[in-house]
mmCIF file of C-alpha atoms in Angstrom:
data_model
loop_
_atom_site.group_PDB
_atom_site.id
_atom_site.type_symbol
_atom_site.label_atom_id
_atom_site.label_comp_id
_atom_site.label_asym_id
_atom_site.label_seq_id
_atom_site.Cartn_x
_atom_site.Cartn_y
_atom_site.Cartn_z
ATOM 1 C CA MET F 1 0.015 0.010 0.007
ATOM 2 C CA ASN F 2 1.213 3.503 -0.935
ATOM 3 C CA ARG F 3 1.691 5.071 2.516
ATOM 4 C CA THR F 4 2.251 8.590 1.019
ATOM 5 C CA LYS F 5 -1.141 8.516 -0.677
ATOM 6 C CA LEU F 6 -2.796 7.139 2.392
ATOM 7 C CA GLU F 7 -1.289 9.749 4.710
ATOM 8 C CA SER F 8 -2.212 12.548 2.390
ATOM 9 C CA ALA F 9 -5.817 11.377 2.134
ATOM 10 C CA ILE F 10 -6.077 10.970 5.982
ATOM 11 C CA SER F 11 -4.703 14.458 6.512
ATOM 12 C CA ALA F 12 -7.267 15.877 4.198
ATOM 13 C CA PHE F 13 -10.025 13.862 5.796
ATOM 14 C CA VAL F 14 -9.186 15.013 9.335
ATOM 15 C CA LYS F 15 -8.942 18.619 8.176
ATOM 16 C CA ASN F 16 -12.254 18.421 6.305
ATOM 17 C CA LYS F 17 -14.002 16.929 9.275
ATOM 18 C CA LYS F 18 -13.056 19.904 11.387
ATOM 19 C CA ALA F 19 -13.907 22.446 8.763
ATOM 20 C CA ASN F 20 -17.425 20.950 8.015
ATOM 21 C CA ALA F 21 -18.286 19.245 11.242
ATOM 22 C CA ALA F 22 -22.099 19.278 10.688
ATOM 23 C CA TYR F 23 -21.784 17.418 7.359
ATOM 24 C CA TYR F 24 -19.559 14.717 8.769
ATOM 25 C CA ASP F 25 -21.621 14.385 11.971
ATOM 26 C CA ASP F 26 -24.779 13.819 9.957
ATOM 27 C CA ASN F 27 -23.246 11.246 7.727
ATOM 28 C CA TRP F 28 -21.538 9.417 10.565
ATOM 29 C CA THR F 29 -24.735 9.422 12.613
ATOM 30 C CA GLU F 30 -26.559 7.714 9.746
ATOM 31 C CA ARG F 31 -23.868 4.985 9.751
ATOM 32 C CA LYS F 32 -24.073 4.535 13.498
ATOM 33 C CA GLU F 33 -27.860 4.172 13.244
ATOM 34 C CA ARG F 34 -27.464 1.430 10.604
ATOM 35 C CA LYS F 35 -24.924 -0.345 12.794
ATOM 36 C CA ALA F 36 -27.184 -0.153 15.844
ATOM 37 C CA TYR F 37 -30.115 -1.590 13.827
ATOM 38 C CA TYR F 38 -28.240 -4.649 12.559
ATOM 39 C CA GLN F 39 -26.455 -5.258 15.852
ATOM 40 C CA SER F 40 -29.900 -5.489 17.490
ATOM 41 C CA PHE F 41 -30.196 -8.908 15.861
ATOM 42 C CA THR F 42 -28.959 -12.131 17.305
ATOM 43 C CA LYS F 43 -28.852 -15.539 15.634
ATOM 44 C CA ASP F 44 -32.159 -16.571 17.218
ATOM 45 C CA LYS F 45 -33.846 -13.290 16.310
ATOM 46 C CA LEU F 46 -32.644 -13.642 12.688
ATOM 47 C CA LEU F 47 -33.919 -17.232 12.485
ATOM 48 C CA ALA F 48 -37.324 -16.069 13.925
ATOM 49 C CA MET F 49 -37.807 -13.338 11.313
ATOM 50 C CA THR F 50 -41.038 -13.272 9.304
ATOM 51 C CA GLU F 51 -40.915 -12.441 5.594
ATOM 52 C CA GLU F 52 -41.986 -8.890 6.440
ATOM 53 C CA ASP F 53 -39.145 -8.662 8.987
ATOM 54 C CA PHE F 54 -36.761 -9.903 6.325
ATOM 55 C CA PHE F 55 -37.944 -7.337 3.845
ATOM 56 C CA GLU F 56 -37.164 -4.508 6.317
ATOM 57 C CA TYR F 57 -33.811 -6.120 7.146
ATOM 58 C CA MET F 58 -32.737 -6.251 3.513
ATOM 59 C CA SER F 59 -34.288 -2.988 2.284
ATOM 60 C CA ARG F 60 -32.171 -0.910 4.646
ATOM 61 C CA LEU F 61 -28.944 -1.961 2.953
ATOM 62 C CA TRP F 62 -26.948 0.395 0.763
ATOM 63 C CA SER F 63 -26.567 -2.387 -1.791
ATOM 64 C CA MET F 64 -30.380 -2.354 -2.229
ATOM 65 C CA VAL F 65 -30.579 1.364 -3.112
ATOM 66 C CA MET F 66 -30.301 0.762 -6.846
ATOM 67 C CA TRP F 67 -33.508 -1.168 -6.879
ATOM 68 C CA GLY F 68 -36.646 0.996 -7.025
ATOM 69 C CA ASN F 69 -38.846 -2.078 -6.349
ATOM 70 C CA LYS F 70 -37.113 -3.668 -3.321
ATOM 71 C CA ARG F 71 -40.043 -5.896 -2.644
ATOM 72 C CA PHE F 72 -39.529 -7.676 -5.996
ATOM 73 C CA VAL F 73 -35.852 -8.220 -5.198
ATOM 74 C CA VAL F 74 -36.548 -9.638 -1.707
ATOM 75 C CA ASP F 75 -39.411 -11.793 -2.869
ATOM 76 C CA LYS F 76 -37.200 -13.296 -5.553
ATOM 77 C CA LEU F 77 -34.460 -14.005 -2.943
ATOM 78 C CA ILE F 78 -37.010 -15.959 -0.885
ATOM 79 C CA ALA F 79 -38.435 -17.817 -3.917
ATOM 80 C CA ASP F 80 -35.021 -18.769 -5.311
ATOM 81 C CA ASN F 81 -33.609 -20.014 -2.011
ATOM 82 C CA GLY F 82 -36.498 -20.985 0.278
ATOM 83 C CA PHE F 83 -37.046 -18.724 3.243
ATOM 84 C CA ASP F 84 -35.936 -21.138 6.042
ATOM 85 C CA ALA F 85 -32.844 -22.198 4.154
ATOM 86 C CA LEU F 86 -31.986 -18.630 3.409
ATOM 87 C CA LYS F 87 -32.234 -17.592 7.056
ATOM 88 C CA LYS F 88 -30.121 -20.543 8.194
ATOM 89 C CA GLN F 89 -27.358 -19.767 5.681
ATOM 90 C CA LEU F 90 -27.437 -16.114 6.705
ATOM 91 C CA ALA F 91 -27.305 -16.971 10.414
ATOM 92 C CA GLU F 92 -24.360 -19.284 9.834
ATOM 93 C CA LEU F 93 -22.464 -16.618 7.836
ATOM 94 C CA LEU F 94 -22.986 -13.911 10.431
ATOM 95 C CA TYR F 95 -22.904 -15.848 13.719
ATOM 96 C CA GLY F 96 -21.350 -19.213 12.846
ATOM 97 C CA THR F 97 -18.244 -20.599 14.565
ATOM 98 C CA ALA F 98 -16.617 -22.277 11.546
ATOM 99 C CA GLN F 99 -13.552 -20.696 9.978
ATOM 100 C CA PHE F 100 -14.685 -17.382 8.436
ATOM 101 C CA GLU F 101 -13.217 -18.028 4.906
ATOM 102 C CA LYS F 102 -15.197 -21.273 4.784
ATOM 103 C CA ARG F 103 -18.418 -19.576 5.896
ATOM 104 C CA TRP F 104 -18.021 -16.892 3.210
ATOM 105 C CA ASN F 105 -17.314 -19.328 0.425
ATOM 106 C CA THR F 106 -20.094 -21.670 1.427
ATOM 107 C CA PHE F 107 -22.655 -18.863 1.524
ATOM 108 C CA LEU F 108 -21.715 -17.544 -1.900
ATOM 109 C CA LYS F 109 -21.950 -21.070 -3.401
ATOM 110 C CA SER F 110 -25.220 -21.887 -1.646
ATOM 111 C CA VAL F 111 -27.281 -18.717 -1.845
ATOM 112 C CA LYS F 112 -28.515 -17.251 -5.156
ATOM 113 C CA GLY F 113 -28.990 -13.472 -5.485
ATOM 114 C CA MET F 114 -26.783 -12.243 -2.656
ATOM 115 C CA GLY F 115 -23.219 -11.293 -3.671
ATOM 116 C CA PRO F 116 -20.071 -10.043 -2.006
ATOM 117 C CA SER F 117 -21.263 -6.427 -1.684
ATOM 118 C CA THR F 118 -24.451 -7.378 0.181
ATOM 119 C CA ILE F 119 -23.063 -10.006 2.476
ATOM 120 C CA SER F 120 -19.965 -7.974 3.366
ATOM 121 C CA GLU F 121 -22.258 -4.998 4.221
ATOM 122 C CA LEU F 122 -24.184 -7.210 6.630
ATOM 123 C CA LEU F 123 -20.922 -8.489 8.131
ATOM 124 C CA THR F 124 -19.639 -4.941 8.514
ATOM 125 C CA TYR F 125 -22.686 -3.793 10.475
ATOM 126 C CA THR F 126 -22.698 -6.958 12.559
ATOM 127 C CA ASN F 127 -19.010 -6.806 13.454
ATOM 128 C CA PRO F 128 -17.347 -3.520 12.272
ATOM 129 C CA ASN F 129 -14.123 -4.297 14.125
ATOM 130 C CA GLU F 130 -13.449 -7.226 11.835
ATOM 131 C CA TYR F 131 -15.145 -6.718 8.466
ATOM 132 C CA ILE F 132 -15.231 -3.923 5.813
ATOM 133 C CA LEU F 133 -17.561 -3.576 2.788
ATOM 134 C CA PHE F 134 -16.094 -5.635 -0.092
ATOM 135 C CA ASN F 135 -17.488 -3.920 -3.195
ATOM 136 C CA LYS F 136 -16.402 -1.983 -6.300
ATOM 137 C CA THR F 137 -15.857 1.184 -4.250
ATOM 138 C CA THR F 138 -13.405 -0.505 -1.888
ATOM 139 C CA ILE F 139 -11.603 -2.184 -4.850
ATOM 140 C CA LEU F 140 -11.281 1.170 -6.701
ATOM 141 C CA CYS F 141 -9.979 2.919 -3.524
ATOM 142 C CA TYR F 142 -7.499 0.175 -2.817
ATOM 143 C CA SER F 143 -6.301 0.276 -6.398
ATOM 144 C CA TYR F 144 -5.673 4.069 -6.024
ATOM 145 C CA LEU F 145 -3.642 3.235 -2.844
ATOM 146 C CA ASP F 146 -1.620 0.835 -4.977
ATOM 147 C CA VAL F 147 -2.796 -2.266 -3.141
ATOM 148 C CA PRO F 148 -1.974 -5.109 -5.657
ATOM 149 C CA ASP F 149 -4.036 -8.059 -6.858
ATOM 150 C CA MET F 150 -7.474 -6.634 -6.409
ATOM 151 C CA PRO F 151 -10.351 -8.715 -7.891
ATOM 152 C CA LYS F 152 -12.210 -7.858 -11.023
ATOM 153 C CA TYR F 153 -14.714 -10.712 -11.299
ATOM 154 C CA ASN F 154 -17.039 -12.082 -8.637
ATOM 155 C CA TYR F 155 -15.385 -15.515 -8.660
ATOM 156 C CA GLN F 156 -12.238 -13.700 -7.409
ATOM 157 C CA TYR F 157 -14.127 -12.348 -4.341
ATOM 158 C CA THR F 158 -13.118 -15.340 -2.236
ATOM 159 C CA GLY F 159 -13.131 -15.679 1.510
ATOM 160 C CA LYS F 160 -9.338 -15.572 1.422
ATOM 161 C CA LYS F 161 -9.304 -12.320 -0.609
ATOM 162 C CA PHE F 162 -11.906 -10.760 1.706
ATOM 163 C CA ALA F 163 -9.679 -11.596 4.681
ATOM 164 C CA GLU F 164 -6.780 -9.821 2.983
ATOM 165 C CA VAL F 165 -9.020 -6.790 2.254
ATOM 166 C CA CYS F 166 -10.158 -6.687 5.957
ATOM 167 C CA ALA F 167 -6.483 -6.853 7.087
ATOM 168 C CA ILE F 168 -5.602 -3.852 4.985
ATOM 169 C CA ALA F 169 -8.667 -2.005 6.334
ATOM 170 C CA LYS F 170 -7.328 -2.610 9.832
ATOM 171 C CA GLU F 171 -4.027 -0.945 8.823
ATOM 172 C CA ILE F 172 -5.965 2.004 7.564
ATOM 173 C CA SER F 173 -8.010 2.043 10.715
ATOM 174 C CA ALA F 174 -4.879 2.189 12.828
ATOM 175 C CA ALA F 175 -3.580 5.055 10.656
ATOM 176 C CA LEU F 176 -6.776 6.964 11.156
ATOM 177 C CA LYS F 177 -6.551 6.465 14.888
ATOM 178 C CA ALA F 178 -2.954 7.620 14.903
ATOM 179 C CA ALA F 179 -4.058 10.802 13.060
ATOM 180 C CA GLY F 180 -6.630 11.719 15.662
ATOM 181 C CA ALA F 181 -9.813 10.462 14.035
ATOM 182 C CA GLU F 182 -12.482 9.892 16.759
ATOM 183 C CA ASP F 183 -14.026 6.763 15.210
ATOM 184 C CA TYR F 184 -11.824 4.231 13.632
ATOM 185 C CA ASP F 185 -13.656 0.871 13.259
ATOM 186 C CA LEU F 186 -13.911 -0.618 9.725
ATOM 187 C CA LEU F 187 -17.245 1.111 9.049
ATOM 188 C CA ALA F 188 -15.463 4.351 9.703
ATOM 189 C CA VAL F 189 -12.763 3.164 7.303
ATOM 190 C CA ASP F 190 -15.400 2.700 4.644
ATOM 191 C CA TYR F 191 -16.631 6.245 5.306
ATOM 192 C CA PHE F 192 -13.070 7.528 4.892
ATOM 193 C CA LEU F 193 -12.584 5.624 1.650
ATOM 194 C CA TRP F 194 -15.970 6.773 0.245
ATOM 195 C CA ASP F 195 -15.652 10.392 1.158
ATOM 196 C CA GLU F 196 -11.967 11.094 0.638
ATOM 197 C CA VAL F 197 -10.247 8.383 -1.414
ATOM 198 C CA LEU F 198 -13.066 7.602 -3.964
ATOM 199 C CA PRO F 199 -13.052 11.112 -5.506
ATOM 200 C CA LEU F 200 -9.232 10.815 -5.934
ATOM 201 C CA ALA F 201 -9.552 7.335 -7.413
ATOM 202 C CA GLU F 202 -12.221 8.410 -9.910
ATOM 203 C CA LYS F 203 -9.926 11.119 -11.239
ATOM 204 C CA LYS F 204 -7.692 8.335 -12.508
ATOM 205 C CA GLU F 205 -4.554 10.070 -11.300
ATOM 206 C CA PRO F 206 -1.144 8.575 -12.288
ATOM 207 C CA GLY F 207 -0.584 5.390 -10.399
ATOM 208 C CA ASN F 208 -4.252 4.570 -10.146
ATOM 209 C CA GLN F 209 -4.451 1.313 -12.105
ATOM 210 C CA ALA F 210 -7.711 -0.499 -12.640
ATOM 211 C CA PRO F 211 -7.797 -4.192 -11.695
ATOM 212 C CA VAL F 212 -6.145 -6.291 -14.418
ATOM 213 C CA THR F 213 -8.290 -8.558 -16.556
ATOM 214 C CA VAL F 214 -7.583 -12.122 -15.568
ATOM 215 C CA THR F 215 -8.343 -15.061 -17.826
ATOM 216 C CA PRO F 216 -10.032 -17.827 -15.964
ATOM 217 C CA LYS F 217 -7.481 -20.577 -15.227
ATOM 218 C CA THR F 218 -9.693 -23.520 -14.442
ATOM 219 C CA ALA F 219 -13.035 -24.907 -15.661
ATOM 220 C CA SER F 220 -14.542 -23.843 -12.299
ATOM 221 C CA ASP F 221 -13.361 -20.284 -12.801
ATOM 222 C CA SER F 222 -14.676 -20.269 -16.372
ATOM 223 C CA LYS F 223 -18.135 -21.456 -15.195
ATOM 224 C CA SER F 224 -18.142 -18.801 -12.483
ATOM 225 C CA LEU F 225 -17.406 -16.016 -14.882
ATOM 226 C CA HIS F 226 -20.024 -17.351 -17.306
ATOM 227 C CA ASP F 227 -22.562 -17.336 -14.461
ATOM 228 C CA GLU F 228 -21.586 -13.876 -13.312
ATOM 229 C CA ILE F 229 -21.996 -12.351 -16.844
ATOM 230 C CA LYS F 230 -25.323 -14.137 -17.200
ATOM 231 C CA GLU F 231 -26.507 -12.731 -13.816
ATOM 232 C CA LYS F 232 -25.429 -9.229 -14.863
ATOM 233 C CA LEU F 233 -27.273 -9.520 -18.187
ATOM 234 C CA VAL F 234 -30.481 -10.358 -16.261
ATOM 235 C CA ALA F 235 -29.855 -7.511 -13.819
ATOM 236 C CA ILE F 236 -29.278 -4.987 -16.638
ATOM 237 C CA GLY F 237 -32.495 -6.154 -18.314
ATOM 238 C CA GLU F 238 -34.441 -5.656 -15.011
ATOM 239 C CA LEU F 239 -32.896 -2.258 -14.515
ATOM 240 C CA LEU F 240 -33.946 -1.243 -18.021
ATOM 241 C CA GLY F 241 -37.535 -2.352 -17.353
ATOM 242 C CA PHE F 242 -37.559 -5.620 -19.255
ATOM 243 C CA GLU F 243 -38.948 -8.867 -17.907
ATOM 244 C CA SER F 244 -35.573 -10.516 -17.655
ATOM 245 C CA ARG F 245 -34.768 -14.211 -17.001
ATOM 246 C CA SER F 246 -31.928 -16.689 -17.270
ATOM 247 C CA GLU F 247 -31.900 -20.276 -18.578
ATOM 248 C CA VAL F 248 -34.912 -19.828 -20.803
ATOM 249 C CA LYS F 249 -36.260 -22.400 -23.311
ATOM 250 C CA ILE F 250 -36.732 -20.184 -26.343
ATOM 251 C CA THR F 251 -37.688 -22.856 -28.825
ATOM 252 C CA THR F 252 -37.584 -26.715 -29.158
ATOM 253 C CA GLY F 253 -34.044 -27.846 -28.237
ATOM 254 C CA ALA F 254 -32.684 -24.420 -27.352
ATOM 255 C CA VAL F 255 -32.220 -23.165 -23.753
ATOM 256 C CA VAL F 256 -30.466 -19.785 -23.864
ATOM 257 C CA ASP F 257 -28.498 -17.954 -21.136
ATOM 258 C CA ALA F 258 -30.679 -14.917 -20.822
ATOM 259 C CA VAL F 259 -33.625 -13.146 -22.426
ATOM 260 C CA TRP F 260 -35.114 -9.661 -22.157
ATOM 261 C CA GLU F 261 -38.765 -9.535 -22.926
ATOM 262 C CA ALA F 262 -41.023 -6.569 -23.622
ATOM 263 C CA LYS F 263 -44.808 -6.918 -23.839
ATOM 264 C CA ILE F 264 -46.488 -4.759 -26.450
ATOM 265 C CA GLY F 265 -49.961 -4.204 -25.149
ATOM 266 C CA ASN F 266 -52.142 -7.166 -26.151
ATOM 267 C CA MET F 267 -50.341 -7.551 -29.459
ATOM 268 C CA GLY F 268 -47.501 -9.757 -28.436
ATOM 269 C CA LYS F 269 -43.971 -9.301 -27.195
ATOM 270 C CA ALA F 270 -40.427 -8.532 -28.323
ATOM 271 C CA ILE F 271 -37.633 -10.809 -27.161
ATOM 272 C CA TYR F 272 -33.872 -10.345 -27.130
ATOM 273 C CA VAL F 273 -31.745 -13.418 -26.595
ATOM 274 C CA PHE F 274 -28.257 -13.600 -25.065
ATOM 275 C CA GLU F 275 -25.718 -16.432 -25.114
ATOM 276 C CA VAL F 276 -22.518 -16.115 -23.036
ATOM 277 C CA GLN F 277 -19.187 -17.684 -24.093
ATOM 278 C CA SER F 278 -16.384 -17.706 -21.517
ATOM 279 C CA LYS F 279 -14.319 -20.584 -22.743
ATOM 280 C CA GLY F 280 -14.198 -23.629 -25.003
ATOM 281 C CA SER F 281 -16.108 -24.579 -28.192
ATOM 282 C CA ILE F 282 -18.517 -22.051 -29.633
ATOM 283 C CA ASP F 283 -20.546 -24.601 -31.582
ATOM 284 C CA SER F 284 -23.264 -24.832 -28.944
ATOM 285 C CA LEU F 285 -23.569 -21.006 -28.739
ATOM 286 C CA ILE F 286 -23.967 -20.711 -32.556
ATOM 287 C CA LEU F 287 -26.535 -23.515 -32.664
ATOM 288 C CA ASN F 288 -28.614 -21.998 -29.861
ATOM 289 C CA LEU F 289 -28.586 -18.593 -31.448
ATOM 290 C CA LYS F 290 -29.643 -20.080 -34.775
ATOM 291 C CA LYS F 291 -32.519 -21.973 -33.185
ATOM 292 C CA ALA F 292 -33.561 -18.840 -31.281
ATOM 293 C CA GLN F 293 -33.914 -16.935 -34.548
ATOM 294 C CA SER F 294 -36.688 -19.323 -35.521
ATOM 295 C CA ASN F 295 -38.836 -17.732 -32.852
ATOM 296 C CA ALA F 296 -40.795 -14.971 -34.560
ATOM 297 C CA ALA F 297 -40.835 -12.811 -31.419
ATOM 298 C CA VAL F 298 -37.015 -12.761 -31.233
ATOM 299 C CA GLN F 299 -35.840 -9.360 -32.480
ATOM 300 C CA ALA F 300 -32.108 -9.942 -32.064
ATOM 301 C CA VAL F 301 -29.678 -12.536 -30.767
ATOM 302 C CA VAL F 302 -26.600 -11.359 -28.855
ATOM 303 C CA ALA F 303 -23.300 -13.284 -28.450
ATOM 304 C CA VAL F 304 -21.446 -12.157 -25.310
ATOM 305 C CA ALA F 305 -17.724 -12.987 -24.959
ATOM 306 C CA ASP F 306 -14.245 -11.462 -24.935
ATOM 307 C CA GLU F 307 -12.818 -9.802 -28.016
ATOM 308 C CA GLU F 308 -10.922 -12.885 -29.234
ATOM 309 C CA GLN F 309 -13.919 -15.178 -28.976
ATOM 310 C CA LEU F 310 -16.296 -12.604 -30.441
ATOM 311 C CA ALA F 311 -14.106 -12.456 -33.563
ATOM 312 C CA LYS F 312 -14.248 -16.229 -33.842
ATOM 313 C CA ILE F 313 -18.035 -16.296 -33.333
ATOM 314 C CA ILE F 314 -18.580 -13.668 -36.071
ATOM 315 C CA ARG F 315 -16.276 -15.684 -38.419
ATOM 316 C CA GLU F 316 -17.796 -19.144 -37.770
ATOM 317 C CA SER F 317 -21.431 -18.027 -37.648
ATOM 318 C CA ALA F 318 -21.302 -16.427 -41.144
ATOM 319 C CA GLY F 319 -23.873 -18.080 -43.335
ATOM 320 C CA VAL F 320 -25.343 -19.955 -40.311
ATOM 321 C CA ILE F 321 -26.943 -17.102 -38.309
ATOM 322 C CA ASP F 322 -28.832 -14.307 -39.963
ATOM 323 C CA GLU F 323 -26.293 -11.478 -39.799
ATOM 324 C CA LYS F 324 -28.988 -8.763 -39.632
ATOM 325 C CA SER F 325 -30.193 -9.953 -36.244
ATOM 326 C CA LEU F 326 -26.838 -11.025 -34.714
ATOM 327 C CA ARG F 327 -25.212 -8.648 -32.217
ATOM 328 C CA THR F 328 -22.038 -9.012 -30.252
ATOM 329 C CA TRP F 329 -21.237 -7.584 -26.806
ATOM 330 C CA ASN F 330 -17.886 -7.637 -25.119
ATOM 331 C CA SER F 331 -18.225 -9.273 -21.740
ATOM 332 C CA ASP F 332 -16.130 -6.592 -19.996
ATOM 333 C CA ASP F 333 -18.484 -3.993 -21.389
ATOM 334 C CA VAL F 334 -21.414 -5.893 -19.833
ATOM 335 C CA LEU F 335 -19.865 -5.644 -16.417
ATOM 336 C CA ALA F 336 -19.094 -1.933 -16.925
ATOM 337 C CA VAL F 337 -22.641 -1.232 -18.197
ATOM 338 C CA TYR F 338 -24.057 -2.946 -15.073
ATOM 339 C CA ASP F 339 -21.839 -0.943 -12.746
ATOM 340 C CA SER F 340 -22.838 2.368 -14.467
ATOM 341 C CA LEU F 341 -26.496 1.516 -14.475
ATOM 342 C CA ALA F 342 -26.411 0.549 -10.856
ATOM 343 C CA ARG F 343 -24.857 3.823 -9.859
ATOM 344 C CA ALA F 344 -27.337 5.779 -11.979
ATOM 345 C CA HIS F 345 -30.308 3.976 -10.363
ATOM 346 C CA GLU F 346 -28.826 4.462 -6.908
ATOM 347 C CA SER F 347 -28.640 8.202 -7.504
ATOM 348 C CA ILE F 348 -32.172 8.451 -8.872
ATOM 349 C CA ASN F 349 -33.720 6.212 -6.228
ATOM 350 C CA LYS F 350 -32.225 8.362 -3.457
ATOM 351 C CA LEU F 351 -34.643 11.120 -4.708
ATOM 352 C CA ALA F 352 -37.537 8.877 -3.606
ATOM 353 C CA LEU F 353 -39.665 10.008 -6.558
ATOM 354 C CA VAL F 354 -41.839 6.937 -6.330
ATOM 355 C CA PRO F 355 -43.119 5.670 -2.977
ATOM 356 C CA GLU F 356 -42.092 2.079 -2.104
ATOM 357 C CA SER F 357 -45.728 1.068 -1.822
ATOM 358 C CA PHE F 358 -46.557 2.312 -5.318
#
């Protein structure tokens, strides 16, 4: 970690806190209220939650701000995982006695719809002396501070990597304490990163390197990346207002990775089909897209992969897939679009233009 950058940012943070005390007090009070709410739960209280309790529990999270219809997201979590099973997995993650890295990895593998950002936020509120938020903001800030080997894809957000990120956060906490900051748990570190380091990181100053693209090394990594891109495609579709689903049978013999569907009054619907390629043969992808084109409602078929594989898909699909309806989308662009859309929706939803009960 670049100590010079860190010390400069801490110095500015301490100075700004004194110069604009009301602003910092208000923001820190809001964080303390969140912490108090989540720390009011015990393992038994969590397991006894009703679905309405669980909705309130989840809807308070920062990671939920981007969703205008939080009820839809929470209901989907319950439907996809089963309510009792979901509560048991969450209780084990937050209050279990097994090695932490194992609890983290088990939860991510077992629970659908809750990623590193959400579960690290819950961990941070529950035990802010041990855990920090593990999300894109933290990664960007750490990259600005020249912390190496930061993850880019979700499959790299392992329990081991989270433990490393928390250890670095504890170093920053100690530096804040030494500089005279009044609060210095890891929730306070997140506040410092968000308020002081993130603006510097977003300026892309010299030495601020984005996480390096890593090619999946194993079949498991490749599948994880494939699943992550598929999930992001579904989320992008939902954020854009489509009915968006994964693993959809689009026609006889063709189950595609994702579809966006828009209903046109009582006239019918328009469908957009996505197939993701992360590694290996592209024959199955081309065959699925060709079959999808036989569905009259399909307006376009989209192949999603890295640049090298997209070039191969374009070349080998010539004469097989109708070129007028074939689109290609770089998988890294998919991830970037999701991040940008999420931030845009977070900003808009903070305005509370539409009541939650609408």
